[in-house]
XYZ file of C-alpha atoms in Angstrom:
575
model
C -12.947 -11.569 -77.556
C -12.309 -9.671 -74.287
C -14.218 -12.664 -72.620
C -11.663 -15.028 -73.785
C -9.200 -13.222 -71.250
C -8.434 -14.869 -68.045
C -5.671 -12.378 -67.069
C -3.690 -9.549 -68.589
C -2.923 -7.916 -70.377
C 0.421 -7.307 -68.756
C 3.439 -5.357 -70.181
C 6.429 -7.547 -69.413
C 9.859 -6.960 -70.638
C 10.281 -3.662 -72.747
C 13.812 -2.358 -73.867
C 14.735 -0.593 -77.259
C 15.108 -3.999 -78.770
C 11.839 -5.549 -77.913
C 8.615 -5.236 -76.045
C 6.832 -8.295 -74.592
C 2.980 -8.260 -73.108
C 1.743 -11.260 -71.573
C -1.843 -12.602 -71.320
C -3.756 -15.608 -70.423
C -6.938 -16.991 -72.222
C -9.556 -19.925 -72.151
C -8.991 -20.491 -75.662
C -6.805 -20.498 -78.673
C -6.878 -17.040 -80.214
C -4.654 -15.486 -82.733
C -3.413 -12.073 -81.596
C -1.143 -9.762 -83.209
C 0.902 -7.552 -80.300
C 1.359 -3.597 -82.114
C 3.203 -0.879 -80.906
C 2.258 2.395 -81.755
C 3.848 5.815 -81.350
C 1.783 8.928 -79.961
C 0.699 9.768 -83.742
C -0.474 6.411 -84.419
C 2.150 5.047 -86.545
C 2.753 1.258 -86.054
C 6.452 1.226 -85.220
C 6.482 -2.441 -84.408
C 4.466 -5.700 -84.326
C 4.875 -9.687 -83.502
C 5.391 -12.284 -85.739
C 4.679 -15.321 -83.998
C 1.796 -16.128 -81.896
C 3.815 -17.708 -79.183
C 1.610 -19.357 -76.601
C 1.953 -22.522 -74.225
C -1.107 -24.669 -73.596
C -1.345 -25.440 -69.983
C -4.956 -27.160 -69.686
C -7.739 -27.838 -71.858
C -9.026 -24.335 -71.253
C -5.741 -22.295 -70.226
C -3.435 -20.979 -72.663
C -0.813 -18.316 -71.760
C 0.869 -16.175 -74.237
C 3.837 -13.956 -74.435
C 3.809 -11.794 -77.520
C 7.193 -9.883 -78.664
C 7.155 -6.885 -81.134
C 10.487 -5.856 -82.503
C 10.377 -2.889 -84.684
C 9.529 -2.958 -88.340
C 12.474 -1.472 -89.311
C 15.391 -4.095 -88.230
C 18.010 -1.311 -88.590
C 15.955 1.164 -85.715
C 15.179 0.588 -82.250
C 12.229 1.994 -80.319
C 12.521 5.455 -79.046
C 13.467 6.097 -75.545
C 12.004 8.966 -73.357
C 8.639 9.115 -75.311
C 5.381 7.688 -74.940
C 4.448 4.502 -76.656
C 1.328 2.627 -76.752
C 0.463 -0.920 -77.786
C -2.702 -2.601 -78.941
C -4.068 -6.468 -79.725
C -5.403 -7.212 -82.862
C -7.397 -10.084 -83.722
C -5.902 -11.727 -86.537
C -9.529 -12.855 -87.993
C -11.417 -9.738 -88.088
C -8.548 -7.570 -87.626
C -9.883 -5.570 -85.012
C -8.165 -4.447 -81.849
C -9.414 -5.470 -78.625
C -11.303 -3.167 -76.370
C -8.469 -2.145 -73.569
C -10.069 1.011 -73.078
C -10.975 0.348 -69.288
C -6.961 -0.136 -68.860
C -5.978 3.300 -69.848
C -4.905 6.604 -67.883
C -4.977 8.549 -70.787
C -8.789 8.848 -72.042
C -7.530 10.391 -75.281
C -6.532 6.985 -75.900
C -7.974 3.478 -75.897
C -4.337 1.589 -75.584
C -2.214 1.277 -72.376
C 0.789 3.696 -72.566
C 4.491 3.408 -71.146
C 7.902 4.669 -72.207
C 11.610 3.050 -72.262
C 13.771 5.022 -70.059
C 17.064 6.354 -71.484
C 17.888 6.578 -67.856
C 16.165 5.525 -64.858
C 14.866 8.201 -62.831
C 11.768 6.572 -60.970
C 10.945 3.056 -60.304
C 8.431 0.992 -58.404
C 9.610 -1.928 -56.100
C 7.633 -4.109 -53.673
C 7.231 -7.747 -52.283
C 5.151 -9.602 -50.121
C 1.465 -9.424 -51.261
C -1.072 -11.441 -49.262
C -4.529 -10.966 -50.009
C -5.621 -11.330 -46.449
C -2.540 -9.651 -45.049
C -3.809 -6.125 -45.283
C -5.992 -6.187 -42.562
C -7.949 -2.602 -43.047
C -5.400 -1.440 -45.726
C -5.958 -1.706 -49.484
C -3.511 -3.955 -51.543
C -0.376 -1.541 -51.737
C -0.326 -2.220 -55.633
C -3.405 0.118 -55.935
C -1.097 2.852 -54.156
C 1.197 2.162 -57.173
C -2.132 2.549 -59.738
C -3.034 5.620 -58.061
C 0.435 7.073 -58.400
C 0.654 6.187 -62.472
C -2.661 7.779 -62.832
C -1.292 11.265 -61.180
C 1.893 11.124 -63.235
C 0.956 9.021 -66.392
C 1.550 12.314 -68.787
C 4.754 13.449 -66.938
C 8.025 11.630 -67.779
C 9.718 13.074 -65.028
C 7.716 11.924 -62.192
C 6.235 8.637 -64.019
C 7.864 5.527 -63.036
C 9.565 3.637 -65.490
C 9.461 -0.118 -64.404
C 7.809 -2.058 -61.901
C 10.307 -4.840 -60.144
C 8.147 -7.238 -57.906
C 11.200 -8.795 -55.712
C 9.452 -12.060 -54.249
C 6.404 -13.577 -52.372
C 3.856 -12.227 -55.605
C 1.801 -14.982 -53.916
C 1.574 -16.668 -50.811
C 1.027 -20.410 -51.630
C 1.153 -21.701 -48.174
C -1.014 -18.977 -46.732
C -4.391 -18.632 -48.683
C -7.305 -17.384 -47.074
C -10.230 -20.147 -46.723
C -12.689 -18.499 -49.003
C -10.143 -17.783 -51.734
C -9.026 -21.151 -52.108
C -12.533 -22.669 -52.289
C -13.095 -20.480 -55.363
C -9.181 -21.511 -56.983
C -10.295 -25.308 -56.546
C -13.724 -24.862 -58.444
C -11.943 -22.787 -61.449
C -8.867 -24.861 -61.633
C -11.006 -27.907 -62.243
C -12.726 -25.960 -65.031
C -9.227 -24.849 -66.531
C -7.312 -27.655 -66.417
C -10.072 -30.160 -67.393
C -8.763 -33.108 -65.964
C -8.038 -34.507 -62.647
C -4.469 -33.425 -60.765
C -2.959 -36.413 -59.298
C -0.625 -35.738 -56.522
C 1.632 -38.833 -55.541
C 1.847 -39.041 -51.666
C 2.320 -42.709 -50.458
C 3.217 -46.250 -51.674
C 0.887 -49.329 -51.314
C 2.130 -52.781 -50.038
C 3.536 -53.570 -53.406
C 5.386 -50.303 -53.445
C 3.524 -48.698 -56.081
C 2.874 -44.888 -55.870
C -0.770 -43.982 -54.530
C -2.135 -40.592 -55.872
C -4.749 -38.420 -54.232
C -6.928 -36.051 -56.735
C -6.014 -32.314 -55.218
C -9.788 -31.915 -55.345
C -10.360 -34.075 -52.920
C -8.007 -32.796 -50.415
C -10.422 -30.736 -47.815
C -10.289 -27.165 -47.310
C -8.261 -25.810 -44.212
C -6.972 -29.516 -43.489
C -3.926 -29.283 -45.855
C -1.528 -28.564 -43.167
C -2.105 -32.282 -41.364
C -2.441 -33.862 -44.948
C 1.283 -32.666 -45.678
C 2.283 -33.599 -42.164
C 0.968 -37.098 -42.509
C 2.285 -37.963 -45.797
C 5.902 -36.315 -44.881
C 5.999 -33.727 -47.355
C 9.011 -32.077 -45.685
C 7.367 -28.566 -45.910
C 7.534 -26.350 -42.535
C 5.097 -23.636 -43.016
C 3.035 -22.621 -40.147
C 0.192 -21.282 -42.182
C -0.436 -24.156 -44.695
C -4.073 -25.217 -43.568
C -4.918 -24.079 -47.551
C -1.450 -24.764 -48.947
C -1.974 -24.702 -52.798
C -0.622 -27.956 -54.074
C -1.797 -28.576 -57.640
C -0.680 -26.679 -60.870
C -4.326 -25.708 -61.331
C -4.249 -23.853 -58.045
C -1.442 -22.276 -58.428
C -2.037 -21.129 -61.962
C -5.655 -19.700 -60.638
C -4.015 -18.053 -57.935
C -1.868 -16.069 -60.475
C -4.845 -15.430 -62.498
C -6.863 -13.821 -59.516
C -4.254 -11.649 -57.854
C -2.982 -10.542 -61.374
C -6.243 -8.611 -61.939
C -9.152 -10.689 -61.547
C -10.532 -10.205 -65.274
C -13.190 -12.433 -64.932
C -14.399 -10.897 -61.761
C -14.266 -14.213 -59.921
C -15.732 -14.050 -56.479
C -14.459 -15.697 -53.415
C -17.303 -16.728 -50.862
C -18.505 -13.756 -48.854
C -20.577 -16.075 -46.359
C -19.936 -18.997 -44.573
C -22.522 -20.974 -45.326
C -21.632 -21.128 -48.937
C -18.740 -23.138 -47.625
C -19.653 -24.721 -44.449
C -21.256 -27.801 -46.789
C -17.923 -28.697 -47.162
C -17.223 -29.796 -43.812
C -18.820 -32.543 -41.435
C -21.231 -30.151 -39.288
C -20.246 -29.422 -35.580
C -16.805 -31.090 -36.345
C -13.637 -29.111 -34.495
C -12.018 -28.499 -37.973
C -15.200 -26.921 -39.307
C -15.162 -24.476 -36.423
C -11.333 -23.696 -36.794
C -12.073 -23.136 -40.926
C -15.301 -20.983 -39.657
C -13.115 -18.751 -37.482
C -10.413 -18.560 -40.118
C -12.741 -17.223 -42.673
C -14.277 -14.674 -40.175
C -10.842 -13.436 -39.376
C -9.635 -12.999 -42.923
C -12.865 -12.038 -44.696
C -12.637 -8.184 -44.404
C -9.034 -8.175 -45.794
C -10.105 -10.255 -48.561
C -12.855 -8.195 -49.695
C -10.700 -5.273 -49.328
C -8.077 -6.773 -51.610
C -10.747 -7.916 -54.193
C -12.087 -4.419 -54.447
C -8.655 -3.111 -55.683
C -7.835 -5.879 -58.313
C -9.437 -3.952 -61.402
C -6.827 -0.958 -60.555
C -3.817 -3.450 -60.183
C -4.882 -5.045 -63.554
C -4.922 -1.326 -65.322
C -1.432 -0.922 -63.224
C 0.025 -4.201 -64.699
C -0.830 -3.129 -68.182
C 0.811 0.035 -68.434
C 4.134 -0.398 -66.642
C 7.130 -2.963 -68.088
C 6.910 -5.429 -65.154
C 9.546 -7.592 -63.772
C 9.413 -10.522 -61.193
C 11.648 -13.123 -59.227
C 10.316 -15.452 -56.590
C 11.034 -15.710 -52.975
C 9.897 -18.708 -50.572
C 6.064 -18.087 -50.407
C 5.799 -17.788 -54.316
C 6.602 -21.951 -53.704
C 6.115 -22.438 -49.795
C 7.830 -20.641 -46.681
C 11.254 -21.752 -45.934
C 11.822 -23.058 -49.322
C 15.432 -24.362 -49.467
C 15.914 -22.547 -46.158
C 18.234 -25.294 -45.163
C 20.666 -28.138 -46.583
C 17.882 -30.695 -44.848
C 15.005 -28.886 -45.602
C 16.030 -29.258 -49.667
C 16.939 -33.087 -48.796
C 13.567 -33.745 -47.317
C 11.441 -32.289 -49.682
C 13.350 -33.650 -52.568
C 12.996 -37.113 -51.429
C 9.129 -36.890 -50.757
C 6.637 -37.563 -53.656
C 3.924 -35.312 -52.325
C 6.438 -32.346 -51.444
C 8.339 -32.875 -54.835
C 5.341 -32.866 -56.885
C 3.991 -29.198 -55.159
C 7.362 -27.961 -55.959
C 7.405 -28.465 -59.209
C 3.742 -27.143 -59.738
C 4.909 -23.858 -58.115
C 8.068 -23.771 -60.314
C 5.917 -24.518 -63.301
C 3.329 -22.082 -62.686
C 5.981 -19.439 -61.695
C 7.531 -20.047 -65.297
C 4.198 -19.416 -66.755
C 2.900 -16.145 -65.069
C 6.254 -14.673 -63.846
C 9.367 -15.838 -65.251
C 8.491 -16.123 -69.157
C 8.019 -12.464 -69.543
C 11.259 -11.376 -67.660
C 13.185 -12.413 -70.647
C 11.930 -14.608 -73.098
C 15.578 -15.924 -74.101
C 16.230 -17.637 -70.881
C 13.716 -20.324 -71.639
C 14.140 -22.998 -74.432
C 11.034 -25.055 -75.573
C 12.190 -27.868 -73.813
C 10.961 -26.553 -70.697
C 7.614 -25.397 -72.343
C 7.243 -28.920 -73.510
C 7.934 -30.768 -70.393
C 5.404 -28.483 -68.482
C 2.469 -28.524 -71.402
C 2.824 -32.368 -71.984
C 2.593 -32.960 -67.770
C -0.474 -30.794 -67.789
C -2.449 -32.432 -70.776
C -1.193 -36.085 -70.122
C -4.836 -37.721 -69.143
C -2.933 -40.882 -68.746
C -0.800 -39.920 -65.461
C 2.141 -41.677 -67.245
C 5.138 -42.106 -64.777
C 7.851 -40.918 -67.502
C 6.299 -37.414 -67.985
C 5.982 -37.391 -64.600
C 9.266 -37.992 -63.532
C 10.484 -35.414 -66.606
C 8.614 -32.773 -65.154
C 9.524 -33.164 -61.555
C 13.317 -33.038 -62.924
C 13.037 -30.704 -65.225
C 11.448 -27.983 -63.077
C 13.601 -28.587 -60.205
C 17.089 -28.558 -61.884
C 16.118 -25.735 -64.120
C 18.946 -22.971 -63.414
C 17.746 -20.249 -65.818
C 15.329 -18.339 -63.479
C 17.539 -15.456 -62.750
C 17.401 -12.487 -65.354
C 19.192 -9.138 -66.251
C 17.504 -5.825 -67.808
C 19.896 -3.559 -70.310
C 18.222 -0.232 -68.405
C 20.406 2.507 -67.650
C 21.696 1.830 -64.769
C 21.427 -2.185 -65.391
C 19.088 -4.322 -63.264
C 20.097 -8.154 -62.346
C 17.403 -10.116 -60.590
C 19.717 -12.961 -58.607
C 18.000 -16.378 -57.944
C 19.259 -17.360 -54.199
C 16.545 -19.963 -53.950
C 17.218 -22.692 -56.470
C 21.030 -22.125 -56.756
C 22.178 -22.514 -52.907
C 25.179 -24.718 -51.989
C 25.088 -27.107 -49.570
C 27.744 -26.704 -46.716
C 29.314 -29.605 -44.448
C 30.105 -27.631 -41.610
C 26.679 -26.117 -41.208
C 23.191 -26.759 -41.764
C 23.075 -23.106 -43.717
C 23.634 -23.388 -47.197
C 25.612 -20.806 -49.108
C 22.754 -18.730 -51.015
C 24.902 -18.678 -54.137
C 26.976 -21.827 -55.694
C 29.776 -21.390 -57.746
C 27.585 -22.047 -60.925
C 25.253 -19.026 -59.681
C 28.471 -16.906 -59.417
C 29.664 -17.664 -62.684
C 25.822 -16.933 -63.725
C 26.475 -13.226 -62.345
C 29.684 -12.717 -64.158
C 27.742 -13.851 -67.588
C 25.154 -11.629 -67.112
C 27.385 -8.557 -66.273
C 29.663 -9.310 -69.474
C 26.394 -9.315 -71.387
C 25.143 -6.309 -69.943
C 28.404 -4.441 -70.724
C 28.466 -5.660 -74.541
C 27.142 -2.784 -76.616
C 26.001 -0.637 -73.226
C 27.861 2.264 -71.651
C 28.973 0.746 -68.562
C 32.136 2.706 -66.897
C 33.733 2.271 -63.497
C 31.127 4.416 -61.850
C 27.917 2.641 -62.933
C 25.805 1.730 -60.198
C 23.888 -1.512 -61.058
C 20.645 -2.486 -59.233
C 20.601 -5.900 -57.843
C 17.522 -7.853 -56.535
C 18.147 -9.970 -54.118
C 14.796 -10.979 -52.418
C 16.149 -11.193 -48.660
C 18.159 -8.258 -47.334
C 21.893 -7.968 -48.152
C 22.533 -5.001 -45.435
C 19.677 -6.163 -42.854
C 18.244 -4.278 -40.155
C 21.034 -4.571 -37.942
C 18.916 -5.069 -34.287
C 16.877 -7.925 -35.819
C 20.231 -9.464 -37.050
C 21.796 -9.418 -34.176
C 19.303 -11.083 -32.329
C 18.916 -13.614 -35.171
C 22.740 -13.967 -34.869
C 22.694 -14.437 -31.151
C 20.069 -16.895 -31.134
C 22.257 -18.838 -33.655
C 25.370 -18.735 -31.517
C 23.489 -20.026 -28.323
C 21.779 -22.812 -30.278
C 25.266 -24.100 -31.137
C 26.728 -24.030 -27.530
C 23.401 -25.843 -26.400
C 24.051 -28.616 -29.208
C 27.566 -29.028 -27.522
C 26.234 -30.109 -24.051
C 25.694 -33.817 -23.981
C 22.360 -33.879 -22.173
C 21.123 -32.058 -25.466
C 22.878 -34.690 -27.604
C 21.190 -37.556 -25.648
C 17.881 -35.548 -25.927
C 18.375 -35.286 -29.836
C 19.233 -39.059 -30.169
C 16.317 -39.987 -28.150
C 13.831 -38.493 -30.414
C 15.687 -39.236 -33.450
C 16.309 -35.681 -34.644
C 19.724 -34.492 -35.212
C 20.596 -31.002 -34.240
C 17.051 -30.472 -33.738
C 17.497 -27.292 -31.817
C 19.669 -25.672 -34.877
C 17.124 -26.356 -37.081
C 14.353 -25.354 -35.329
C 15.955 -21.957 -34.656
C 16.998 -21.269 -38.224
C 13.175 -21.984 -38.981
C 11.953 -19.936 -36.433
C 13.968 -16.975 -36.529
C 14.243 -17.238 -40.965
C 18.195 -17.024 -40.788
C 18.652 -16.469 -43.981
C 19.260 -12.934 -44.729
C 22.812 -12.123 -46.629
C 24.620 -10.789 -43.802
C 23.456 -13.474 -41.391
C 25.207 -15.778 -43.274
C 28.803 -14.985 -43.283
C 29.984 -17.659 -46.418
C 26.860 -16.463 -48.382
C 27.921 -12.652 -47.805
C 31.553 -12.966 -48.634
C 30.515 -14.949 -51.620
C 28.130 -12.156 -52.916
C 30.642 -9.243 -52.076
C 33.588 -10.941 -53.465
C 31.942 -11.721 -56.799
C 30.969 -8.382 -57.198
C 34.113 -6.259 -55.927
C 36.561 -8.940 -57.135
C 35.360 -10.925 -60.150
C 33.063 -8.106 -61.797
C 34.959 -5.188 -60.629
C 32.122 -3.296 -59.466
C 32.611 -0.303 -57.099
C 29.153 0.879 -56.452
C 25.713 -0.795 -56.242
C 22.001 -0.969 -55.051
C 20.617 -3.867 -53.501
C 16.747 -4.145 -53.477
C 15.415 -6.825 -51.643
C 11.616 -7.943 -49.855
C 11.205 -10.758 -47.589
C 10.654 -8.477 -44.496
C 7.503 -6.977 -43.884
C 8.701 -3.254 -43.059
C 11.089 -0.721 -44.817
C 14.420 0.502 -44.412
C 17.373 1.983 -46.208
C 20.943 1.284 -45.123
C 24.251 2.479 -46.674
C 27.303 0.390 -46.424
C 30.914 0.314 -47.250
C 32.725 -3.012 -47.687
C 36.455 -3.735 -47.422
C 38.239 -6.775 -47.811
C 41.629 -7.865 -47.101
C 43.437 -10.971 -48.084
C 43.626 -12.952 -44.923
C 41.455 -11.057 -42.723
C 37.543 -10.944 -42.301
C 35.382 -8.640 -44.204
C 34.494 -5.211 -42.566
C 31.209 -4.075 -43.056
C 30.282 -0.249 -41.849
C 26.836 0.544 -41.354
C 26.927 4.468 -42.005
C 23.317 5.222 -42.510
C 19.944 3.500 -41.167
C 16.449 4.745 -41.603
C 13.467 2.522 -40.634
C 9.880 3.230 -40.987
C 7.012 0.898 -40.140
C 4.829 -0.110 -42.804
C 1.576 -2.099 -42.612
C 2.267 -5.752 -43.867
């Protein structure tokens, strides 16, 4: 039975009311999730085999187990275990390789009464570590050394964006993903990219888009993407799905090519592009090998700690929705629109679903599954898929821990502005959503005026002030330059309005909260005025260094907000 597993099991949402376990398989199977106490008593089990079929040979499952006694909840601050029972043979899957405690064959976790220790990280790129192991393997080592000590063991893992780099994939990894995607999806994945003389859509099979040649394809057919590292950009749903399967533990031990000769036949010999691809392979391979070696540790970690995930831009593509024009350009491109839809559908299946299953209705699941199983490439099904994934608004979530956690989606809920190319990171609906989540958390939970909730905000709210001053100065300078007539003539001549402004926004990544005053004020006023929160913690990713900052926010009617940074700590870390 274990040979059916592609990824997982991954422990996802775990509260006193419910425990969720996610996994992916190559075939339809019937498993029951059981939550057991230390003495072996079955406290709860799943009653439905919740799954979604995403290809001919790809199924994802999210099993949810509530207490068998509906008047009871799972105990807090006590070790719990879970097992997956084959409903046909009534035997448990062998998960012994995923345990820290060798006295039991089952993964172990606990539900905290109050959060004392947690793990937090972002920006996970297979070839980004150079000579350093994947940082999640360090988390595995930490859990191994603290697994039996409730005072030291982290209670949850918060992955706060860029769990994959869809736009920047090692060439050897993409070659492997293309092969695996074809087998799992089981049909050609056709990407719309152009129109013929009659105005009919022209499609390209993603399998036929060459390695290390995707940046030019994206540019030629006006995808609107702006990533500088998109030579091996993920495009099809199958490629996104197999990327998640690989980085979530590589259960089937997929092997990227270790020698260039195994990939060279995919290029015309002695061409310029082939030489570029070979050099990229050489530059990436040592890091990919190191990443590959740590994946069993990552799989064990994810099996033993409740894990929550929210996207940032690289889960889709670099600069995702960074400006109003970026959104409009990609949204109006058939190719760009479909790739973003594929990214969002895979995010739902491999990340979002497990955060809080109640956030997702059957309609979204049906839309995604129907598209992926549609061998006829129906225009109506295609349109539904693009529209539904783009317009879905339920990606953020909250967790009723103590203190509570709220993950904010500031990527798909941005509000266009008329006087700036920078959008406000939260529109009015997102602001209302925050208030609703806070009201839900306060219902039936002891939240006082002194509660200090944790907000996941992907990009920093209180950023590294030195860098942000440089960003603001660059943005101010380019706004000044835009006022000169010669600059206006130049931009008119090349047919690109506000070219310099858009360029500097992309180059400097001007999208941290405090770099965007309307966004910063929207968030701060929502928290302080609407939600009456006196203190909170922001956890953010995006930047490739770590720091902590403490700030005080004072707002007076009719005046600007004052933000005082009272503490600052910066420690350079490997990417």
